[in-house]
Amino acid sequence: MHAHFAQPHQAAAAAAVAAAAMAVSNTSSTSSTSEAHALTPVHHTATKTEWMEAIEQQRLERSTLNRLIINYLVTEGFKEAAEKFAEEAGISLNNIDLTSLDERLRIREAIETGRIQDAISLINTKAPELLDQNRQLAFHLKQKKGLLFQQQHLIELIRSNLIDEALTYAQIHLAEFAEEEIKMRQELEKTMALLVFDKPLESPYGYLMQISHRQQVANEINSALLIYQNDESESDLSMLVRMATYMQEKLDNKQLRYPKLVDIAGGKLEDS
Amino acid sequence: MHSKVFQKPKINKNSTDQLIFREDGLTQLRKKTKSENEPEKNKLIMPCYDDDRPTQQEELLIRKLVDNVEQHERIQVLTELKNLIIGSRRCKLAFYHAGILEILNNLLKEYSCLISIDILVEILDCISSFAKVNNKNLLNRLIELGFIEQILSLLTIQIDSNHFYESCLRCLRSFFLSKIFSNPYLTPTPYILLSDDNKHDTITVLSETESYLSNDKYLPVNILLENSQNLDIFPRLLSISKSTQISIIEILCCACVNNERQNQIVETDFIQSIMHLLVENILYHNKINLVSVTNEYLVGVCLKFFCSICYENAAVARQLHTTVFTQTNETLCEIISSLLNKTNQPVVISYYASKFFINLCKTKVLSCDDSFVSHKSLTTLVHLCTKSTINKSIHLYIACFDTLIYLLNGNNTLHHTAMYTEQFLNKLFCYLFAPTKIFNETIDEAMLIQIRTSTLTLLAVLSSYHEDIKKRIADQDNLISTAIECYRSNHRSLQLAALCLFHGLSRSVHQLRTTFNDTICDVLLDAVKSSDLSLVKIASSVISNTVLEFSTCRARLLSGGILDILLAFLTHPDHDLSINGMWALRNLSYLSTLKIKQDVIHGLTIDRIYSLLEQCTDERFLICLLSLLRNIFNEKDTQIILPMFNSVKLLTTLQKMREKNYSVEISREIRILIDHLNSSNAAPRQRLPSDPVNPSCRTSLFPEYACDEMDELDCL
């Protein structure tokens, strides 16, 4: 991958957050309720030109945008990309633990290629308390992660049509999760339901067997590992995208018209 | 070694219901599931895995461990074992039943001599995982086998391997953080903090977990600190890595179980080194960095340590108050208060920084009107409670509430400050009435009960003193009915919290006249007959107030047989309950009818009254008895009642008591009673007006309230 400076959409995301925040605060006096009255005229916050001018005025430093990209690449575990980008952008990676990054990458690859046992082994080497802590804590999300992780191994067995092994595995390794919480039990039931279909991939629970489900599990494990090592579990860029979405929802709720960012990836604005 | 091996399930494709529907697909399965299983859905009882044995494969693994194999093979087997047990309670218990702990113990001893780092790390990671299981037999076995001592011994070895020390300390930390051994609220989760339950027995909001240990020697803290030199191991290890720092500090936090242990830790001079870590990481945290928030966690852990070390320990609290960081000449208080000055601080840091000053306040090192307490810590906690989400962590809400209970109980001057925002009360009501609406994720019932208990108790504390706050709380729609519903739940902590609320409200004439209805009376009558002493004691405190003459509850309580119950309390072995009994009788007799007074006297009996006057040495009991007599000998009834006592004998007894060396308060009561009786004996025109006889609300069971602070009713 060739490193290059921030794409417009990344700058747009950051600037859109700031512009949207301004729009919300400027229009807060127009309506105190989220529902527009039938006779209330729709307010325009700005034309597209004015909006773009506001974005341009934000003066985001290139170095800030580059740090955003590095942060994203490091958080998501793209080590090689991070190294190359850092080299081209002249950013130092001295304060980043690249070994840890490497480990997370290997874990992600193991999950995404279906080598769940390898992934378990790698996780238990890197973070021996992680999967135990996921049981101990009362946080529903961490318990769900634990189940998802084991569930993926079960799904791989079903995918390979090893029904007997799948049943045995579920009985031995997953049933205990089901006794802890009803949601886990429901997740297990969905997984076991795959057994009744000739073509599990085409069943209502077929999504569990999609590669995307592996990616979902890999993302959740990656987040858990970052939390475990006391790092931010989400990249700053992801947070900015969420903030931009949130701000736009706020403006939409107020029935305000503005140049909406309709394609965050492409940085495309809607015509107002 | 006997074990039951799992039988492989025999799958008969024609017999299992699920597979019959293989061609029909999911719809049929849904129909079948719904019709057959629906009645059972909510009654599904999952099997227990505690008695499970290892599978064949797992048995094989155990054999490999025991066999004499090459080191690299041994590492492989240990890794496989580790991968099986981590994250699986079933596996841990199954291996435990198969004797794995003894095997690991032998291996640990063997390889400690050889100092084989890789194998030791694998063994320690396995033990660390076992120590996380919530099974007292397993944990006791770990302790019996001496794993903690072995780990401490390993930590003294000089090895060039950070990984090794980190593994040792992680393992040790697992023992200390175990719910079986330690305070159930001190867990790896940063939001779970100290419990205050060792001082507030009647407020059981914080702990429903009993200690499973029958012998103190099994407590990890006692093993660690029985030899004070063990603490000397840690300072050297603090400099190794952030992981070792976090582990050591959390172990020290867990070790602060009482004043003795706290003092031991202070003597090892951890305060300066941890303060150094705190400052170092605050400075780093302040710099812009996009990569690591480890420093935030470390700051939180350091603050947790300072909270733990000074908790209920005035000497240590005073020491911390004057501790100075020599490099910057700032006091520890100034350093920690700077964290409260910053907005958008991580919630854990805000919480612990606040709790530090609150602990100083509760040990009287800081007054409650100190700005660190009233303007910073209290307002920070209130703000944290009203934040819409705190990482969706219910634990932090509970911790905030419990800390506010701890602070506000006995510091009524802070009650209005705590209510500076209406949003705070509204949030409390939301948490009480509908906690599931606040939290995005489903919370389990135990958490639900905890947060409702903490909320209700906090409302009880807030309603215990100021009349305007009482009114605001009592007037809230559905509060009383919810409190009644909480009492009627099967959960003791909720029952206690509900009774605490009734007690707080009962300390008001207005509330006694308006809020206390027949349903509450029935609750009190039920609670006072409970087999649970804590419930009885709190109920008796409420009843002490609700038997007053102007209370709407009085008639119902009397018809419910409260007099006999109170008389029975007088001889109860529990001292507080006997005091409450006499106190309630005193209040009952105030402005009472002749009949009730006679019933009280007959219940007590004249002989017993004299016996108590002559022999009782308990001052609180005596004050209540003397006040009771004052109430009984109300002007209009004195002529009828006095002959029952033989006035000469009574006066003589009282005169003799006057000559004894009682406290000022008792002497005053005796004098007033004598004067009253003498004036009663005189001709009507010679009678002096008697002193106004004020009934007194029973003071709160919340320990901070001393008897004489709340001697007057809160009258409008």
PDB file of N, CA, C and O in Angstrom, chain A residues 17-54:
ATOM      1  N   VAL A  17     -18.129  16.764  11.704  1.00  0.00           N
ATOM      2  CA  VAL A  17     -18.492  16.706  13.114  1.00  0.00           C
ATOM      3  C   VAL A  17     -18.551  18.104  13.677  1.00  0.00           C
ATOM      4  O   VAL A  17     -19.499  18.498  14.342  1.00  0.00           O
ATOM      5  N   ALA A  18     -17.523  18.872  13.399  1.00  0.00           N
ATOM      6  CA  ALA A  18     -17.463  20.221  13.956  1.00  0.00           C
ATOM      7  C   ALA A  18     -18.565  21.095  13.360  1.00  0.00           C
ATOM      8  O   ALA A  18     -19.238  21.838  14.066  1.00  0.00           O
ATOM      9  N   ALA A  19     -18.777  20.987  12.054  1.00  0.00           N
ATOM     10  CA  ALA A  19     -19.800  21.809  11.417  1.00  0.00           C
ATOM     11  C   ALA A  19     -21.184  21.439  11.901  1.00  0.00           C
ATOM     12  O   ALA A  19     -22.023  22.289  12.164  1.00  0.00           O
ATOM     13  N   ALA A  20     -21.421  20.153  12.061  1.00  0.00           N
ATOM     14  CA  ALA A  20     -22.724  19.695  12.525  1.00  0.00           C
ATOM     15  C   ALA A  20     -22.979  20.161  13.942  1.00  0.00           C
ATOM     16  O   ALA A  20     -24.090  20.539  14.295  1.00  0.00           O
ATOM     17  N   ALA A  21     -21.935  20.139  14.748  1.00  0.00           N
ATOM     18  CA  ALA A  21     -22.090  20.605  16.130  1.00  0.00           C
ATOM     19  C   ALA A  21     -22.487  22.062  16.132  1.00  0.00           C
ATOM     20  O   ALA A  21     -23.344  22.495  16.897  1.00  0.00           O
ATOM     21  N   MET A  22     -21.860  22.823  15.256  1.00  0.00           N
ATOM     22  CA  MET A  22     -22.198  24.236  15.167  1.00  0.00           C
ATOM     23  C   MET A  22     -23.644  24.396  14.717  1.00  0.00           C
ATOM     24  O   MET A  22     -24.379  25.217  15.231  1.00  0.00           O
ATOM     25  N   ALA A  23     -24.059  23.586  13.759  1.00  0.00           N
ATOM     26  CA  ALA A  23     -25.415  23.697  13.240  1.00  0.00           C
ATOM     27  C   ALA A  23     -26.433  23.398  14.314  1.00  0.00           C
ATOM     28  O   ALA A  23     -27.431  24.086  14.465  1.00  0.00           O
ATOM     29  N   VAL A  24     -26.170  22.376  15.117  1.00  0.00           N
ATOM     30  CA  VAL A  24     -27.095  22.020  16.181  1.00  0.00           C
ATOM     31  C   VAL A  24     -27.203  23.140  17.185  1.00  0.00           C
ATOM     32  O   VAL A  24     -28.285  23.524  17.596  1.00  0.00           O
ATOM     33  N   SER A  25     -26.086  23.704  17.578  1.00  0.00           N
ATOM     34  CA  SER A  25     -26.133  24.746  18.604  1.00  0.00           C
ATOM     35  C   SER A  25     -26.787  26.008  18.049  1.00  0.00           C
ATOM     36  O   SER A  25     -27.513  26.696  18.742  1.00  0.00           O
ATOM     37  N   ASN A  26     -26.574  26.303  16.788  1.00  0.00           N
ATOM     38  CA  ASN A  26     -27.171  27.504  16.207  1.00  0.00           C
ATOM     39  C   ASN A  26     -28.665  27.392  16.065  1.00  0.00           C
ATOM     40  O   ASN A  26     -29.373  28.380  16.094  1.00  0.00           O
ATOM     41  N   THR A  27     -29.141  26.209  15.881  1.00  0.00           N
ATOM     42  CA  THR A  27     -30.572  26.049  15.640  1.00  0.00           C
ATOM     43  C   THR A  27     -31.313  25.569  16.870  1.00  0.00           C
ATOM     44  O   THR A  27     -32.484  25.305  16.816  1.00  0.00           O
ATOM     45  N   SER A  28     -30.614  25.459  17.978  1.00  0.00           N
ATOM     46  CA  SER A  28     -31.271  24.900  19.161  1.00  0.00           C
ATOM     47  C   SER A  28     -32.396  25.783  19.649  1.00  0.00           C
ATOM     48  O   SER A  28     -33.317  25.337  20.297  1.00  0.00           O
ATOM     49  N   SER A  29     -32.327  27.058  19.355  1.00  0.00           N
ATOM     50  CA  SER A  29     -33.371  27.941  19.850  1.00  0.00           C
ATOM     51  C   SER A  29     -34.610  27.898  18.984  1.00  0.00           C
ATOM     52  O   SER A  29     -35.668  28.378  19.351  1.00  0.00           O
ATOM     53  N   THR A  30     -34.497  27.304  17.807  1.00  0.00           N
ATOM     54  CA  THR A  30     -35.647  27.339  16.907  1.00  0.00           C
ATOM     55  C   THR A  30     -36.716  26.357  17.348  1.00  0.00           C
ATOM     56  O   THR A  30     -37.881  26.560  17.125  1.00  0.00           O
ATOM     57  N   SER A  31     -36.280  25.273  17.963  1.00  0.00           N
ATOM     58  CA  SER A  31     -37.282  24.298  18.383  1.00  0.00           C
ATOM     59  C   SER A  31     -36.773  23.546  19.588  1.00  0.00           C
ATOM     60  O   SER A  31     -35.628  23.135  19.636  1.00  0.00           O
ATOM     61  N   SER A  32     -37.624  23.384  20.569  1.00  0.00           N
ATOM     62  CA  SER A  32     -37.194  22.649  21.765  1.00  0.00           C
ATOM     63  C   SER A  32     -37.673  21.208  21.738  1.00  0.00           C
ATOM     64  O   SER A  32     -37.439  20.449  22.620  1.00  0.00           O
ATOM     65  N   THR A  33     -38.391  20.863  20.730  1.00  0.00           N
ATOM     66  CA  THR A  33     -38.867  19.482  20.643  1.00  0.00           C
ATOM     67  C   THR A  33     -38.242  18.810  19.432  1.00  0.00           C
ATOM     68  O   THR A  33     -37.815  19.467  18.486  1.00  0.00           O
ATOM     69  N   SER A  34     -38.214  17.558  19.458  1.00  0.00           N
ATOM     70  CA  SER A  34     -37.576  16.850  18.355  1.00  0.00           C
ATOM     71  C   SER A  34     -38.537  16.670  17.180  1.00  0.00           C
ATOM     72  O   SER A  34     -38.129  16.366  16.085  1.00  0.00           O
ATOM     73  N   GLU A  35     -39.836  16.840  17.414  1.00  0.00           N
ATOM     74  CA  GLU A  35     -40.772  16.675  16.293  1.00  0.00           C
ATOM     75  C   GLU A  35     -41.164  18.029  15.738  1.00  0.00           C
ATOM     76  O   GLU A  35     -41.497  18.944  16.480  1.00  0.00           O
ATOM     77  N   ALA A  36     -41.151  18.151  14.467  1.00  0.00           N
ATOM     78  CA  ALA A  36     -41.504  19.433  13.851  1.00  0.00           C
ATOM     79  C   ALA A  36     -43.006  19.589  13.840  1.00  0.00           C
ATOM     80  O   ALA A  36     -43.741  18.636  13.595  1.00  0.00           O
ATOM     81  N   HIS A  37     -43.453  20.773  14.112  1.00  0.00           N
ATOM     82  CA  HIS A  37     -44.875  21.076  14.051  1.00  0.00           C
ATOM     83  C   HIS A  37     -45.281  21.098  12.581  1.00  0.00           C
ATOM     84  O   HIS A  37     -44.515  21.503  11.729  1.00  0.00           O
ATOM     85  N   ALA A  38     -46.527  20.725  12.315  1.00  0.00           N
ATOM     86  CA  ALA A  38     -46.960  20.626  10.918  1.00  0.00           C
ATOM     87  C   ALA A  38     -46.873  21.955  10.203  1.00  0.00           C
ATOM     88  O   ALA A  38     -46.610  22.024   9.014  1.00  0.00           O
ATOM     89  N   LEU A  39     -47.103  23.043  10.930  1.00  0.00           N
ATOM     90  CA  LEU A  39     -47.107  24.344  10.267  1.00  0.00           C
ATOM     91  C   LEU A  39     -45.760  25.046  10.346  1.00  0.00           C
ATOM     92  O   LEU A  39     -45.604  26.135   9.824  1.00  0.00           O
ATOM     93  N   THR A  40     -44.797  24.442  11.019  1.00  0.00           N
ATOM     94  CA  THR A  40     -43.505  25.099  11.184  1.00  0.00           C
ATOM     95  C   THR A  40     -42.689  24.937   9.915  1.00  0.00           C
ATOM     96  O   THR A  40     -42.529  23.818   9.415  1.00  0.00           O
ATOM     97  N   PRO A  41     -42.205  26.021   9.393  1.00  0.00           N
ATOM     98  CA  PRO A  41     -41.415  25.875   8.166  1.00  0.00           C
ATOM     99  C   PRO A  41     -40.105  25.144   8.440  1.00  0.00           C
ATOM    100  O   PRO A  41     -39.567  25.217   9.533  1.00  0.00           O
ATOM    101  N   VAL A  42     -39.628  24.424   7.452  1.00  0.00           N
ATOM    102  CA  VAL A  42     -38.359  23.723   7.595  1.00  0.00           C
ATOM    103  C   VAL A  42     -37.238  24.738   7.491  1.00  0.00           C
ATOM    104  O   VAL A  42     -37.229  25.593   6.617  1.00  0.00           O
ATOM    105  N   HIS A  43     -36.314  24.639   8.416  1.00  0.00           N
ATOM    106  CA  HIS A  43     -35.210  25.589   8.408  1.00  0.00           C
ATOM    107  C   HIS A  43     -34.032  25.024   7.635  1.00  0.00           C
ATOM    108  O   HIS A  43     -33.739  23.832   7.713  1.00  0.00           O
ATOM    109  N   HIS A  44     -33.377  25.889   6.944  1.00  0.00           N
ATOM    110  CA  HIS A  44     -32.129  25.528   6.318  1.00  0.00           C
ATOM    111  C   HIS A  44     -31.001  26.001   7.206  1.00  0.00           C
ATOM    112  O   HIS A  44     -31.028  27.122   7.716  1.00  0.00           O
ATOM    113  N   THR A  45     -30.013  25.165   7.403  1.00  0.00           N
ATOM    114  CA  THR A  45     -28.888  25.608   8.207  1.00  0.00           C
ATOM    115  C   THR A  45     -27.876  26.345   7.345  1.00  0.00           C
ATOM    116  O   THR A  45     -27.321  27.348   7.749  1.00  0.00           O
ATOM    117  N   ALA A  46     -27.639  25.829   6.170  1.00  0.00           N
ATOM    118  CA  ALA A  46     -26.649  26.470   5.293  1.00  0.00           C
ATOM    119  C   ALA A  46     -26.771  25.879   3.898  1.00  0.00           C
ATOM    120  O   ALA A  46     -27.280  24.765   3.726  1.00  0.00           O
ATOM    121  N   THR A  47     -26.331  26.637   2.930  1.00  0.00           N
ATOM    122  CA  THR A  47     -26.259  26.076   1.586  1.00  0.00           C
ATOM    123  C   THR A  47     -25.016  25.212   1.520  1.00  0.00           C
ATOM    124  O   THR A  47     -24.151  25.250   2.410  1.00  0.00           O
ATOM    125  N   LYS A  48     -24.899  24.475   0.444  1.00  0.00           N
ATOM    126  CA  LYS A  48     -23.747  23.600   0.309  1.00  0.00           C
ATOM    127  C   LYS A  48     -22.460  24.416   0.275  1.00  0.00           C
ATOM    128  O   LYS A  48     -21.447  24.035   0.865  1.00  0.00           O
ATOM    129  N   THR A  49     -22.553  25.548  -0.392  1.00  0.00           N
ATOM    130  CA  THR A  49     -21.352  26.393  -0.492  1.00  0.00           C
ATOM    131  C   THR A  49     -20.929  26.877   0.890  1.00  0.00           C
ATOM    132  O   THR A  49     -19.748  26.821   1.260  1.00  0.00           O
ATOM    133  N   GLU A  50     -21.921  27.360   1.634  1.00  0.00           N
ATOM    134  CA  GLU A  50     -21.618  27.844   2.980  1.00  0.00           C
ATOM    135  C   GLU A  50     -21.082  26.711   3.849  1.00  0.00           C
ATOM    136  O   GLU A  50     -20.168  26.890   4.651  1.00  0.00           O
ATOM    137  N   TRP A  51     -21.664  25.569   3.661  1.00  0.00           N
ATOM    138  CA  TRP A  51     -21.241  24.406   4.449  1.00  0.00           C
ATOM    139  C   TRP A  51     -19.788  24.070   4.162  1.00  0.00           C
ATOM    140  O   TRP A  51     -18.995  23.836   5.076  1.00  0.00           O
ATOM    141  N   MET A  52     -19.460  24.035   2.864  1.00  0.00           N
ATOM    142  CA  MET A  52     -18.085  23.702   2.496  1.00  0.00           C
ATOM    143  C   MET A  52     -17.113  24.757   3.003  1.00  0.00           C
ATOM    144  O   MET A  52     -15.997  24.452   3.395  1.00  0.00           O
ATOM    145  N   GLU A  53     -17.568  26.012   2.986  1.00  0.00           N
ATOM    146  CA  GLU A  53     -16.714  27.078   3.523  1.00  0.00           C
ATOM    147  C   GLU A  53     -16.459  26.851   5.012  1.00  0.00           C
ATOM    148  O   GLU A  53     -15.343  27.041   5.496  1.00  0.00           O
ATOM    149  N   ALA A  54     -17.506  26.465   5.707  1.00  0.00           N
ATOM    150  CA  ALA A  54     -17.349  26.201   7.150  1.00  0.00           C
ATOM    151  C   ALA A  54     -16.375  25.066   7.387  1.00  0.00           C
ATOM    152  O   ALA A  54     -15.553  25.100   8.307  1.00  0.00           O
TER     153      ALA A  54
END
